[in-house]
Amino acid sequence: MKLLEERIIKDGVLKEGGVLKVDSFLNHQMDIELINEIGKEFLRLFKHKNITKILTVEASGIGIACITAQYFGVPVVFAKKAQSKNLDGEIYTTEVHSFTHNKDYTIRVSKKFITSEDRVLVIDDFLANGKALIGLMEILKQAGATLAGCGICIEKGFQNGGDYIRGMGIDLQSLAIVDLNEKGELIFR
Ligand code: 5GP
Protein backbone atom coordinates (compact mmCIF):
# COMPACT_ATOMS: atom_id res chain seq x y z
CA MET A 1 0.00 0.00 0.00
CA LYS A 2 1.75 3.05 -1.37
CA LEU A 3 0.40 5.49 1.22
CA LEU A 4 1.65 3.37 4.12
CA GLU A 5 5.05 2.81 2.49
CA GLU A 6 5.47 6.56 1.95
CA ARG A 7 4.59 7.21 5.58
CA ILE A 8 7.07 4.58 6.84
CA ILE A 9 9.80 6.25 4.75
CA LYS A 10 8.84 9.72 6.04
CA ASP A 11 8.24 8.98 9.74
CA GLY A 12 9.38 5.43 10.55
CA VAL A 13 12.57 5.02 12.58
CA LEU A 14 14.60 1.81 12.42
CA LYS A 15 16.06 0.95 15.83
CA GLU A 16 18.61 -1.60 16.90
CA GLY A 17 17.52 -5.23 16.84
CA GLY A 18 15.27 -4.78 13.82
CA VAL A 19 12.59 -2.82 15.69
CA LEU A 20 10.77 -0.32 13.50
CA LYS A 21 9.23 2.61 15.39
CA VAL A 22 6.04 3.93 13.83
CA ASP A 23 4.64 5.44 16.98
CA SER A 24 4.07 8.88 15.46
CA PHE A 25 1.32 7.55 13.15
CA LEU A 26 0.34 3.93 13.82
CA ASN A 27 0.63 2.61 17.35
CA HIS A 28 0.97 5.42 19.85
CA GLN A 29 -0.13 8.63 18.15
CA MET A 30 -2.54 7.40 15.49
CA ASP A 31 -3.20 9.08 12.13
CA ILE A 32 -6.87 8.26 11.68
CA GLU A 33 -6.98 9.38 8.04
CA LEU A 34 -4.22 6.90 7.25
CA ILE A 35 -5.84 4.16 9.34
CA ASN A 36 -9.15 4.76 7.51
CA GLU A 37 -7.30 4.02 4.26
CA ILE A 38 -5.78 0.91 5.89
CA GLY A 39 -9.30 -0.23 6.88
CA LYS A 40 -10.57 0.28 3.32
CA GLU A 41 -7.64 -1.69 1.93
CA PHE A 42 -8.32 -4.61 4.31
CA LEU A 43 -11.96 -4.51 3.14
CA ARG A 44 -10.83 -4.66 -0.50
CA LEU A 45 -8.59 -7.66 0.27
CA PHE A 46 -11.01 -9.65 2.43
CA LYS A 47 -14.55 -8.55 1.53
CA HIS A 48 -15.29 -11.80 -0.31
CA LYS A 49 -14.53 -13.86 2.82
CA ASN A 50 -17.85 -13.40 4.69
CA ILE A 51 -16.08 -12.16 7.82
CA THR A 52 -18.24 -12.24 10.98
CA LYS A 53 -15.66 -10.96 13.48
CA ILE A 54 -12.30 -9.26 13.69
CA LEU A 55 -9.82 -10.54 16.28
CA THR A 56 -6.72 -8.73 17.49
CA VAL A 57 -4.55 -8.51 20.60
CA GLU A 58 -4.22 -5.59 22.99
CA ALA A 59 -3.00 -2.97 22.89
CA SER A 60 -1.71 -1.68 19.57
CA GLY A 61 -3.95 -3.83 17.36
CA ILE A 62 -7.18 -2.50 18.85
CA GLY A 63 -7.44 0.91 17.18
CA ILE A 64 -6.57 -0.47 13.75
CA ALA A 65 -9.02 -3.35 14.19
CA CYS A 66 -11.84 -1.00 15.27
CA ILE A 67 -11.46 1.30 12.31
CA THR A 68 -11.24 -1.70 9.96
CA ALA A 69 -14.36 -3.24 11.55
CA GLN A 70 -16.40 -0.17 10.62
CA TYR A 71 -15.88 -1.02 6.95
CA PHE A 72 -16.83 -4.68 7.48
CA GLY A 73 -19.74 -3.91 9.81
CA VAL A 74 -18.68 -6.60 12.30
CA PRO A 75 -17.62 -6.59 15.98
CA VAL A 76 -14.02 -6.55 17.18
CA VAL A 77 -12.79 -8.94 19.84
CA PHE A 78 -9.39 -8.30 21.35
CA ALA A 79 -7.39 -10.86 23.29
CA LYS A 80 -6.56 -9.54 26.75
CA LYS A 81 -3.13 -9.80 28.26
CA ALA A 82 -4.13 -9.00 31.83
CA GLN A 83 -6.18 -11.26 34.07
CA SER A 84 -9.15 -9.29 35.36
CA LYS A 85 -12.23 -9.82 37.53
CA ASN A 86 -14.25 -8.54 34.57
CA LEU A 87 -13.14 -11.51 32.49
CA ASP A 88 -15.69 -13.89 33.96
CA GLY A 89 -16.97 -17.24 32.73
CA GLU A 90 -15.06 -19.60 30.54
CA ILE A 91 -12.10 -18.37 28.58
CA TYR A 92 -9.73 -19.55 25.85
CA THR A 93 -6.10 -18.96 26.78
CA THR A 94 -2.72 -19.49 25.23
CA GLU A 95 0.88 -18.35 25.70
CA VAL A 96 2.59 -15.88 23.37
CA HIS A 97 6.22 -14.79 23.22
CA SER A 98 6.56 -11.03 22.78
CA PHE A 99 9.16 -9.91 20.25
CA THR A 100 9.30 -6.33 21.54
CA HIS A 101 9.38 -7.19 25.27
CA ASN A 102 11.23 -10.53 24.97
CA LYS A 103 8.98 -12.29 27.44
CA ASP A 104 6.07 -14.72 27.44
CA TYR A 105 2.55 -13.65 28.30
CA THR A 106 -0.89 -15.22 28.39
CA ILE A 107 -3.67 -14.04 26.10
CA ARG A 108 -7.32 -14.58 26.97
CA VAL A 109 -10.62 -14.41 25.12
CA SER A 110 -14.01 -15.08 26.65
CA LYS A 111 -15.69 -18.13 25.10
CA LYS A 112 -18.85 -16.02 24.71
CA PHE A 113 -17.34 -13.90 21.97
CA ILE A 114 -15.84 -16.39 19.49
CA THR A 115 -17.78 -19.49 18.48
CA SER A 116 -17.58 -22.24 15.87
CA GLU A 117 -20.00 -20.17 13.73
CA ASP A 118 -17.48 -17.37 13.29
CA ARG A 119 -15.35 -16.59 10.23
CA VAL A 120 -12.60 -14.47 11.68
CA LEU A 121 -10.22 -11.92 10.23
CA VAL A 122 -7.15 -11.48 12.44
CA ILE A 123 -5.66 -7.96 12.35
CA ASP A 124 -2.41 -6.68 13.84
CA ASP A 125 -0.03 -3.76 13.41
CA PHE A 126 3.18 -5.79 12.92
CA LEU A 127 4.28 -9.25 11.88
CA ALA A 128 7.79 -10.21 13.00
CA ASN A 129 8.32 -13.83 14.07
CA GLY A 130 4.61 -14.62 13.94
CA LYS A 131 4.12 -15.50 17.61
CA ALA A 132 1.20 -13.10 18.15
CA LEU A 133 -0.63 -14.47 15.07
CA ILE A 134 0.06 -18.06 16.08
CA GLY A 135 -1.37 -17.33 19.56
CA LEU A 136 -4.52 -15.80 18.05
CA MET A 137 -4.84 -18.74 15.66
CA GLU A 138 -4.60 -21.12 18.63
CA ILE A 139 -7.53 -19.27 20.28
CA LEU A 140 -9.57 -19.71 17.07
CA LYS A 141 -8.67 -23.39 16.98
CA GLN A 142 -9.90 -23.83 20.57
CA ALA A 143 -13.15 -22.08 19.56
CA GLY A 144 -13.58 -24.20 16.44
CA ALA A 145 -13.90 -20.93 14.48
CA THR A 146 -12.75 -20.47 10.88
CA LEU A 147 -9.67 -18.36 10.25
CA ALA A 148 -10.67 -16.43 7.13
CA GLY A 149 -7.39 -14.53 6.84
CA CYS A 150 -4.78 -12.34 8.52
CA GLY A 151 -4.35 -8.63 7.76
CA ILE A 152 -1.09 -7.01 8.85
CA CYS A 153 -0.10 -3.37 8.46
CA ILE A 154 3.68 -3.88 8.46
CA GLU A 155 5.41 -7.21 7.90
CA LYS A 156 9.14 -7.37 8.57
CA GLY A 157 10.33 -9.57 5.73
CA PHE A 158 13.72 -10.02 7.41
CA GLN A 159 12.05 -12.04 10.18
CA ASN A 160 10.47 -15.41 9.52
CA GLY A 161 6.82 -15.01 10.58
CA GLY A 162 5.48 -14.25 7.10
CA ASP A 163 7.06 -17.29 5.45
CA TYR A 164 5.92 -19.50 8.30
CA ILE A 165 2.28 -18.32 8.25
CA ARG A 166 2.02 -18.42 4.43
CA GLY A 167 3.61 -21.88 4.53
CA MET A 168 0.58 -23.01 6.56
CA GLY A 169 -1.63 -22.02 3.60
CA ILE A 170 -3.16 -19.05 5.41
CA ASP A 171 -4.39 -16.02 3.47
CA LEU A 172 -1.94 -13.50 4.93
CA GLN A 173 -2.05 -10.00 3.44
CA SER A 174 0.51 -7.41 4.58
CA LEU A 175 0.03 -3.82 3.43
CA ALA A 176 3.77 -3.07 3.57
CA ILE A 177 6.58 -5.63 3.65
CA VAL A 178 9.86 -4.11 4.78
CA ASP A 179 13.26 -5.64 4.15
CA LEU A 180 16.79 -4.50 4.90
CA ASN A 181 19.35 -3.91 2.12
CA GLU A 182 23.04 -4.77 2.48
CA LYS A 183 23.65 -1.41 4.18
CA GLY A 184 20.96 -2.21 6.75
CA GLU A 185 18.56 0.37 5.29
CA LEU A 186 14.83 -0.17 4.89
CA ILE A 187 13.51 -1.19 1.49
CA PHE A 188 10.08 -2.48 0.43
CA ARG A 189 9.38 -5.82 -1.13
P1 5GP B 1 5.58 -11.36 16.35
O1 5GP B 1 4.65 -11.98 17.33
O2 5GP B 1 5.13 -11.53 14.91
O3 5GP B 1 7.01 -11.76 16.56
O4 5GP B 1 5.57 -9.79 16.64
C1 5GP B 1 4.39 -9.08 16.42
C2 5GP B 1 4.03 -8.25 17.60
O5 5GP B 1 5.18 -7.62 18.17
C3 5GP B 1 3.10 -7.14 17.15
O6 5GP B 1 1.88 -7.32 17.85
C4 5GP B 1 3.78 -5.83 17.51
O7 5GP B 1 3.04 -5.20 18.52
C5 5GP B 1 5.14 -6.21 18.03
N1 5GP B 1 6.23 -5.86 17.08
C6 5GP B 1 7.02 -6.73 16.41
N2 5GP B 1 7.97 -6.09 15.71
C7 5GP B 1 7.77 -4.78 15.92
C8 5GP B 1 8.45 -3.60 15.46
O8 5GP B 1 9.43 -3.64 14.71
N3 5GP B 1 7.95 -2.41 15.87
C9 5GP B 1 6.87 -2.33 16.69
N4 5GP B 1 6.45 -1.11 17.03
N5 5GP B 1 6.22 -3.42 17.17
C10 5GP B 1 6.66 -4.64 16.79
mmCIF file of C-alpha atoms and ligand atoms in Angstrom:
data_model
loop_
_atom_site.group_PDB
_atom_site.id
_atom_site.type_symbol
_atom_site.label_atom_id
_atom_site.label_comp_id
_atom_site.label_asym_id
_atom_site.label_seq_id
_atom_site.Cartn_x
_atom_site.Cartn_y
_atom_site.Cartn_z
ATOM 1 C CA MET A 1 0.000 0.000 0.000
ATOM 2 C CA LYS A 2 1.745 3.049 -1.372
ATOM 3 C CA LEU A 3 0.399 5.492 1.217
ATOM 4 C CA LEU A 4 1.651 3.370 4.123
ATOM 5 C CA GLU A 5 5.050 2.808 2.487
ATOM 6 C CA GLU A 6 5.471 6.557 1.950
ATOM 7 C CA ARG A 7 4.585 7.215 5.578
ATOM 8 C CA ILE A 8 7.066 4.582 6.835
ATOM 9 C CA ILE A 9 9.798 6.251 4.751
ATOM 10 C CA LYS A 10 8.836 9.716 6.041
ATOM 11 C CA ASP A 11 8.236 8.977 9.739
ATOM 12 C CA GLY A 12 9.379 5.432 10.553
ATOM 13 C CA VAL A 13 12.565 5.015 12.578
ATOM 14 C CA LEU A 14 14.597 1.809 12.417
ATOM 15 C CA LYS A 15 16.061 0.955 15.828
ATOM 16 C CA GLU A 16 18.612 -1.603 16.901
ATOM 17 C CA GLY A 17 17.520 -5.228 16.841
ATOM 18 C CA GLY A 18 15.268 -4.780 13.819
ATOM 19 C CA VAL A 19 12.590 -2.818 15.693
ATOM 20 C CA LEU A 20 10.769 -0.319 13.502
ATOM 21 C CA LYS A 21 9.232 2.612 15.387
ATOM 22 C CA VAL A 22 6.041 3.928 13.826
ATOM 23 C CA ASP A 23 4.644 5.439 16.984
ATOM 24 C CA SER A 24 4.067 8.878 15.459
ATOM 25 C CA PHE A 25 1.323 7.551 13.150
ATOM 26 C CA LEU A 26 0.342 3.930 13.822
ATOM 27 C CA ASN A 27 0.633 2.613 17.345
ATOM 28 C CA HIS A 28 0.967 5.420 19.851
ATOM 29 C CA GLN A 29 -0.132 8.635 18.155
ATOM 30 C CA MET A 30 -2.535 7.398 15.487
ATOM 31 C CA ASP A 31 -3.198 9.082 12.130
ATOM 32 C CA ILE A 32 -6.871 8.265 11.676
ATOM 33 C CA GLU A 33 -6.982 9.382 8.040
ATOM 34 C CA LEU A 34 -4.222 6.901 7.249
ATOM 35 C CA ILE A 35 -5.841 4.161 9.337
ATOM 36 C CA ASN A 36 -9.148 4.755 7.512
ATOM 37 C CA GLU A 37 -7.303 4.017 4.257
ATOM 38 C CA ILE A 38 -5.783 0.912 5.886
ATOM 39 C CA GLY A 39 -9.296 -0.231 6.881
ATOM 40 C CA LYS A 40 -10.572 0.279 3.321
ATOM 41 C CA GLU A 41 -7.641 -1.694 1.929
ATOM 42 C CA PHE A 42 -8.318 -4.605 4.306
ATOM 43 C CA LEU A 43 -11.958 -4.513 3.143
ATOM 44 C CA ARG A 44 -10.834 -4.663 -0.496
ATOM 45 C CA LEU A 45 -8.586 -7.657 0.266
ATOM 46 C CA PHE A 46 -11.006 -9.654 2.435
ATOM 47 C CA LYS A 47 -14.548 -8.547 1.528
ATOM 48 C CA HIS A 48 -15.294 -11.804 -0.305
ATOM 49 C CA LYS A 49 -14.534 -13.857 2.820
ATOM 50 C CA ASN A 50 -17.845 -13.400 4.693
ATOM 51 C CA ILE A 51 -16.083 -12.163 7.820
ATOM 52 C CA THR A 52 -18.243 -12.242 10.977
ATOM 53 C CA LYS A 53 -15.663 -10.963 13.476
ATOM 54 C CA ILE A 54 -12.297 -9.262 13.692
ATOM 55 C CA LEU A 55 -9.816 -10.542 16.278
ATOM 56 C CA THR A 56 -6.715 -8.733 17.488
ATOM 57 C CA VAL A 57 -4.554 -8.510 20.602
ATOM 58 C CA GLU A 58 -4.216 -5.590 22.991
ATOM 59 C CA ALA A 59 -3.002 -2.971 22.890
ATOM 60 C CA SER A 60 -1.711 -1.681 19.574
ATOM 61 C CA GLY A 61 -3.946 -3.828 17.358
ATOM 62 C CA ILE A 62 -7.179 -2.497 18.854
ATOM 63 C CA GLY A 63 -7.435 0.910 17.185
ATOM 64 C CA ILE A 64 -6.573 -0.469 13.752
ATOM 65 C CA ALA A 65 -9.023 -3.350 14.192
ATOM 66 C CA CYS A 66 -11.839 -1.004 15.272
ATOM 67 C CA ILE A 67 -11.463 1.303 12.307
ATOM 68 C CA THR A 68 -11.244 -1.696 9.962
ATOM 69 C CA ALA A 69 -14.355 -3.236 11.546
ATOM 70 C CA GLN A 70 -16.404 -0.172 10.623
ATOM 71 C CA TYR A 71 -15.881 -1.021 6.951
ATOM 72 C CA PHE A 72 -16.831 -4.682 7.476
ATOM 73 C CA GLY A 73 -19.745 -3.907 9.813
ATOM 74 C CA VAL A 74 -18.683 -6.603 12.299
ATOM 75 C CA PRO A 75 -17.620 -6.585 15.982
ATOM 76 C CA VAL A 76 -14.017 -6.545 17.175
ATOM 77 C CA VAL A 77 -12.788 -8.944 19.837
ATOM 78 C CA PHE A 78 -9.388 -8.302 21.348
ATOM 79 C CA ALA A 79 -7.393 -10.860 23.286
ATOM 80 C CA LYS A 80 -6.560 -9.544 26.751
ATOM 81 C CA LYS A 81 -3.125 -9.798 28.255
ATOM 82 C CA ALA A 82 -4.128 -9.000 31.833
ATOM 83 C CA GLN A 83 -6.180 -11.261 34.066
ATOM 84 C CA SER A 84 -9.153 -9.294 35.365
ATOM 85 C CA LYS A 85 -12.229 -9.818 37.529
ATOM 86 C CA ASN A 86 -14.253 -8.545 34.570
ATOM 87 C CA LEU A 87 -13.137 -11.508 32.488
ATOM 88 C CA ASP A 88 -15.686 -13.889 33.961
ATOM 89 C CA GLY A 89 -16.971 -17.238 32.731
ATOM 90 C CA GLU A 90 -15.059 -19.595 30.538
ATOM 91 C CA ILE A 91 -12.096 -18.370 28.576
ATOM 92 C CA TYR A 92 -9.732 -19.552 25.854
ATOM 93 C CA THR A 93 -6.099 -18.961 26.784
ATOM 94 C CA THR A 94 -2.715 -19.492 25.225
ATOM 95 C CA GLU A 95 0.884 -18.353 25.699
ATOM 96 C CA VAL A 96 2.593 -15.875 23.368
ATOM 97 C CA HIS A 97 6.222 -14.794 23.217
ATOM 98 C CA SER A 98 6.559 -11.027 22.779
ATOM 99 C CA PHE A 99 9.159 -9.909 20.253
ATOM 100 C CA THR A 100 9.305 -6.330 21.540
ATOM 101 C CA HIS A 101 9.376 -7.193 25.269
ATOM 102 C CA ASN A 102 11.232 -10.528 24.972
ATOM 103 C CA LYS A 103 8.976 -12.289 27.444
ATOM 104 C CA ASP A 104 6.072 -14.718 27.441
ATOM 105 C CA TYR A 105 2.553 -13.646 28.301
ATOM 106 C CA THR A 106 -0.886 -15.224 28.394
ATOM 107 C CA ILE A 107 -3.666 -14.039 26.100
ATOM 108 C CA ARG A 108 -7.322 -14.579 26.972
ATOM 109 C CA VAL A 109 -10.615 -14.406 25.115
ATOM 110 C CA SER A 110 -14.015 -15.085 26.647
ATOM 111 C CA LYS A 111 -15.691 -18.134 25.096
ATOM 112 C CA LYS A 112 -18.851 -16.018 24.713
ATOM 113 C CA PHE A 113 -17.341 -13.904 21.968
ATOM 114 C CA ILE A 114 -15.844 -16.389 19.488
ATOM 115 C CA THR A 115 -17.779 -19.494 18.477
ATOM 116 C CA SER A 116 -17.583 -22.237 15.872
ATOM 117 C CA GLU A 117 -20.001 -20.175 13.727
ATOM 118 C CA ASP A 118 -17.476 -17.372 13.295
ATOM 119 C CA ARG A 119 -15.351 -16.595 10.232
ATOM 120 C CA VAL A 120 -12.604 -14.474 11.684
ATOM 121 C CA LEU A 121 -10.217 -11.918 10.226
ATOM 122 C CA VAL A 122 -7.149 -11.476 12.437
ATOM 123 C CA ILE A 123 -5.663 -7.958 12.353
ATOM 124 C CA ASP A 124 -2.406 -6.676 13.844
ATOM 125 C CA ASP A 125 -0.032 -3.758 13.414
ATOM 126 C CA PHE A 126 3.176 -5.795 12.918
ATOM 127 C CA LEU A 127 4.276 -9.248 11.884
ATOM 128 C CA ALA A 128 7.793 -10.207 13.001
ATOM 129 C CA ASN A 129 8.320 -13.833 14.073
ATOM 130 C CA GLY A 130 4.613 -14.616 13.939
ATOM 131 C CA LYS A 131 4.124 -15.500 17.609
ATOM 132 C CA ALA A 132 1.198 -13.096 18.148
ATOM 133 C CA LEU A 133 -0.629 -14.470 15.070
ATOM 134 C CA ILE A 134 0.058 -18.064 16.080
ATOM 135 C CA GLY A 135 -1.372 -17.332 19.558
ATOM 136 C CA LEU A 136 -4.520 -15.803 18.050
ATOM 137 C CA MET A 137 -4.845 -18.744 15.656
ATOM 138 C CA GLU A 138 -4.600 -21.116 18.625
ATOM 139 C CA ILE A 139 -7.532 -19.273 20.280
ATOM 140 C CA LEU A 140 -9.567 -19.711 17.069
ATOM 141 C CA LYS A 141 -8.672 -23.393 16.984
ATOM 142 C CA GLN A 142 -9.904 -23.833 20.567
ATOM 143 C CA ALA A 143 -13.152 -22.080 19.561
ATOM 144 C CA GLY A 144 -13.583 -24.197 16.436
ATOM 145 C CA ALA A 145 -13.898 -20.927 14.482
ATOM 146 C CA THR A 146 -12.753 -20.473 10.883
ATOM 147 C CA LEU A 147 -9.668 -18.364 10.254
ATOM 148 C CA ALA A 148 -10.666 -16.430 7.129
ATOM 149 C CA GLY A 149 -7.391 -14.526 6.843
ATOM 150 C CA CYS A 150 -4.777 -12.338 8.518
ATOM 151 C CA GLY A 151 -4.348 -8.633 7.760
ATOM 152 C CA ILE A 152 -1.095 -7.010 8.847
ATOM 153 C CA CYS A 153 -0.099 -3.375 8.460
ATOM 154 C CA ILE A 154 3.685 -3.875 8.457
ATOM 155 C CA GLU A 155 5.407 -7.213 7.897
ATOM 156 C CA LYS A 156 9.136 -7.366 8.573
ATOM 157 C CA GLY A 157 10.333 -9.568 5.730
ATOM 158 C CA PHE A 158 13.717 -10.021 7.415
ATOM 159 C CA GLN A 159 12.052 -12.039 10.183
ATOM 160 C CA ASN A 160 10.472 -15.408 9.518
ATOM 161 C CA GLY A 161 6.819 -15.011 10.583
ATOM 162 C CA GLY A 162 5.480 -14.249 7.096
ATOM 163 C CA ASP A 163 7.063 -17.286 5.449
ATOM 164 C CA TYR A 164 5.919 -19.503 8.297
ATOM 165 C CA ILE A 165 2.285 -18.323 8.252
ATOM 166 C CA ARG A 166 2.023 -18.418 4.428
ATOM 167 C CA GLY A 167 3.607 -21.882 4.531
ATOM 168 C CA MET A 168 0.579 -23.006 6.560
ATOM 169 C CA GLY A 169 -1.630 -22.017 3.601
ATOM 170 C CA ILE A 170 -3.159 -19.054 5.412
ATOM 171 C CA ASP A 171 -4.385 -16.025 3.468
ATOM 172 C CA LEU A 172 -1.942 -13.498 4.934
ATOM 173 C CA GLN A 173 -2.049 -9.996 3.443
ATOM 174 C CA SER A 174 0.507 -7.414 4.576
ATOM 175 C CA LEU A 175 0.031 -3.820 3.432
ATOM 176 C CA ALA A 176 3.769 -3.073 3.568
ATOM 177 C CA ILE A 177 6.582 -5.630 3.651
ATOM 178 C CA VAL A 178 9.861 -4.107 4.777
ATOM 179 C CA ASP A 179 13.263 -5.640 4.149
ATOM 180 C CA LEU A 180 16.793 -4.498 4.898
ATOM 181 C CA ASN A 181 19.349 -3.913 2.125
ATOM 182 C CA GLU A 182 23.041 -4.775 2.477
ATOM 183 C CA LYS A 183 23.648 -1.411 4.181
ATOM 184 C CA GLY A 184 20.963 -2.213 6.746
ATOM 185 C CA GLU A 185 18.559 0.371 5.285
ATOM 186 C CA LEU A 186 14.834 -0.166 4.893
ATOM 187 C CA ILE A 187 13.507 -1.195 1.491
ATOM 188 C CA PHE A 188 10.076 -2.477 0.435
ATOM 189 C CA ARG A 189 9.381 -5.818 -1.127
HETATM 190 P P1 5GP B 1 5.581 -11.364 16.349
HETATM 191 O O1 5GP B 1 4.652 -11.984 17.330
HETATM 192 O O2 5GP B 1 5.128 -11.525 14.911
HETATM 193 O O3 5GP B 1 7.005 -11.765 16.557
HETATM 194 O O4 5GP B 1 5.567 -9.795 16.644
HETATM 195 C C1 5GP B 1 4.393 -9.081 16.422
HETATM 196 C C2 5GP B 1 4.026 -8.247 17.601
HETATM 197 O O5 5GP B 1 5.178 -7.616 18.168
HETATM 198 C C3 5GP B 1 3.103 -7.145 17.149
HETATM 199 O O6 5GP B 1 1.880 -7.317 17.846
HETATM 200 C C4 5GP B 1 3.775 -5.833 17.509
HETATM 201 O O7 5GP B 1 3.040 -5.198 18.522
HETATM 202 C C5 5GP B 1 5.142 -6.214 18.027
HETATM 203 N N1 5GP B 1 6.235 -5.861 17.081
HETATM 204 C C6 5GP B 1 7.024 -6.734 16.408
HETATM 205 N N2 5GP B 1 7.970 -6.093 15.714
HETATM 206 C C7 5GP B 1 7.767 -4.779 15.923
HETATM 207 C C8 5GP B 1 8.451 -3.600 15.459
HETATM 208 O O8 5GP B 1 9.433 -3.642 14.709
HETATM 209 N N3 5GP B 1 7.954 -2.410 15.870
HETATM 210 C C9 5GP B 1 6.870 -2.335 16.694
HETATM 211 N N4 5GP B 1 6.454 -1.110 17.027
HETATM 212 N N5 5GP B 1 6.225 -3.425 17.171
HETATM 213 C C10 5GP B 1 6.659 -4.640 16.790
#
